[in-house]
PDB file of C-alpha atoms and ligand atoms in Angstrom:
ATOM      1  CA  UNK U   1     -24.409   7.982 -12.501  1.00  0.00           C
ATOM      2  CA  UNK U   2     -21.245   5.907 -13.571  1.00  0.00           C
ATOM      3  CA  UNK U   3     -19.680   3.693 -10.742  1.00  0.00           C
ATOM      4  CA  UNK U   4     -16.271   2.417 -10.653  1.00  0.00           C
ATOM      5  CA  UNK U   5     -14.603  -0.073  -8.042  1.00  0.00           C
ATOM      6  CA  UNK U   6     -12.778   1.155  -4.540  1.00  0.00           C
ATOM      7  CA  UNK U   7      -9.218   0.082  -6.486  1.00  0.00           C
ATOM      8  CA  UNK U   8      -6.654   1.663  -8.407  1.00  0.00           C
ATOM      9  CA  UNK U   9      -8.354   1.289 -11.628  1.00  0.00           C
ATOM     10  CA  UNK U  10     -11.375   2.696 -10.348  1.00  0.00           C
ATOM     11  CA  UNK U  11      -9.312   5.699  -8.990  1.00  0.00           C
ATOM     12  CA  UNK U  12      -7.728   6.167 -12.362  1.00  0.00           C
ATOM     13  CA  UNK U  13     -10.369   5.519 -14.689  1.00  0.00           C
ATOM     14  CA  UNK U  14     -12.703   8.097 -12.222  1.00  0.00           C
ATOM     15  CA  UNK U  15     -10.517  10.462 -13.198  1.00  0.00           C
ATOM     16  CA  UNK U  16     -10.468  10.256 -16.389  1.00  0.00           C
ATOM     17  CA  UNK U  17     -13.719   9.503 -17.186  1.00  0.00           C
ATOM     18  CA  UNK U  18     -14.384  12.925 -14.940  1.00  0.00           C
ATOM     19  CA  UNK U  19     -11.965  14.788 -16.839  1.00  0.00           C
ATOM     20  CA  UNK U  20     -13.675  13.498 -20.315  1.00  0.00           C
ATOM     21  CA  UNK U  21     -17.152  14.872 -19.131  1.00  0.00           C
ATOM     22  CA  UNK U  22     -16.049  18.115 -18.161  1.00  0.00           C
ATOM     23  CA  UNK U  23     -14.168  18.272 -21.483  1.00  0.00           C
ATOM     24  CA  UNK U  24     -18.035  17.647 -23.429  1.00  0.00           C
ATOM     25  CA  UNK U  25     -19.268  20.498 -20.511  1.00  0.00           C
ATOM     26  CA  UNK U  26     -21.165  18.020 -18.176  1.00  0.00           C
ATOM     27  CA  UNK U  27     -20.627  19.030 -14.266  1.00  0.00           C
ATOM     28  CA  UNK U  28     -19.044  16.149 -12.516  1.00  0.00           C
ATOM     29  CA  UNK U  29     -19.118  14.883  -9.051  1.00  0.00           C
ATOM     30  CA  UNK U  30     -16.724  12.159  -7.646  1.00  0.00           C
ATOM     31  CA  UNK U  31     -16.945   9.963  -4.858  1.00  0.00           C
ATOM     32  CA  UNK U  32     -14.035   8.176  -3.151  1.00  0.00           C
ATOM     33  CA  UNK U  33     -14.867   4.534  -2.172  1.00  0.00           C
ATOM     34  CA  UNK U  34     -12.559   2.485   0.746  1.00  0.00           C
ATOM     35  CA  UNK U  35      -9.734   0.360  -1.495  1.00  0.00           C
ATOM     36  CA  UNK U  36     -11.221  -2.990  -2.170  1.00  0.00           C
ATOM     37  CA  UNK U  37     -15.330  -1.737  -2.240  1.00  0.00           C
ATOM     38  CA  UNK U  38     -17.873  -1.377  -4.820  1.00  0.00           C
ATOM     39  CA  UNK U  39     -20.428   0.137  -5.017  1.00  0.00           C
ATOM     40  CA  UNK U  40     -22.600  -2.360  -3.782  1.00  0.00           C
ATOM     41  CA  UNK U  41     -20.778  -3.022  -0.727  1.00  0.00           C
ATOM     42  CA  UNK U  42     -21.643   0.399  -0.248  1.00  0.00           C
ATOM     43  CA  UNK U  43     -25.555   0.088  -0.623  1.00  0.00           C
ATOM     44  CA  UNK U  44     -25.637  -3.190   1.451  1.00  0.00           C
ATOM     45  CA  UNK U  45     -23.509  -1.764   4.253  1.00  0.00           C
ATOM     46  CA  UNK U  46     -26.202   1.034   3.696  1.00  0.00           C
ATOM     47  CA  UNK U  47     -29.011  -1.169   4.594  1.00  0.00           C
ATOM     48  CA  UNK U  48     -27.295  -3.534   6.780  1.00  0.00           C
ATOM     49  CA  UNK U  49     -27.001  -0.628   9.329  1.00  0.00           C
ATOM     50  CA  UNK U  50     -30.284   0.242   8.962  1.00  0.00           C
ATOM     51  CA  UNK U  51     -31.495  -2.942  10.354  1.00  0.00           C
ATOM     52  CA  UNK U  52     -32.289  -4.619   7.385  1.00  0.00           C
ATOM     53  CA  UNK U  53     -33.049  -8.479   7.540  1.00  0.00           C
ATOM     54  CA  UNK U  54     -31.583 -10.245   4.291  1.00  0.00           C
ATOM     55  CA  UNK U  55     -28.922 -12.492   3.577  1.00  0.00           C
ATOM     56  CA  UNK U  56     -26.708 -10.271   2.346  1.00  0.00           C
ATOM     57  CA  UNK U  57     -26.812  -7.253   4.883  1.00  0.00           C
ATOM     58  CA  UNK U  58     -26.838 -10.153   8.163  1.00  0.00           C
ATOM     59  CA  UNK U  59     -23.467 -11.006   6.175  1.00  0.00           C
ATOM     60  CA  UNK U  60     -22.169  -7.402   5.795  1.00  0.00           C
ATOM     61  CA  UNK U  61     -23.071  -7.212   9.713  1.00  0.00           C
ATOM     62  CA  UNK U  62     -21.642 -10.368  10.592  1.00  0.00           C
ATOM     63  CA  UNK U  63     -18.099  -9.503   8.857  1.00  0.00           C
ATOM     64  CA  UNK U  64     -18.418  -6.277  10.058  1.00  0.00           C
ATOM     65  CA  UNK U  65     -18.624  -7.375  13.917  1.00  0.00           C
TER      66      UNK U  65
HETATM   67 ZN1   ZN P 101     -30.765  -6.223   3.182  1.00  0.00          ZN
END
């Protein structure tokens, strides 16, 4: 799994990386993340609305309210 940043070089550099794979045969899947996310924004905001009690996901949930 490679991850990239919700921006436009993530977007650009997804594709390309994507496009190199399929070139060496290796089946590709891309996910889109929301401009301005990573990925983990993603896995906090994950566990933050699961209930989680940490730092970081009473932050996410704070922001996010
Ligand atoms: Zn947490």
């Amino acid at each position: 799994m490679v991850t990239l940043d919700g921006d436009e070089a993530g977007r650009i550099h997804r594709a390309k990386l994507a496009e190199y794979l399929e070139g060496k045969g290796v089946k590709t899947r891309t996910y889109e993340l929301p401009e301005g996310f990573d990925i983990a924004d993603r896995l906090v905001e994950k566990y933050a609305k699961a209930g989680c009690g940490c730092r970081q996901c009473q932050q996410m949930r704070s922001r996010a309210a």
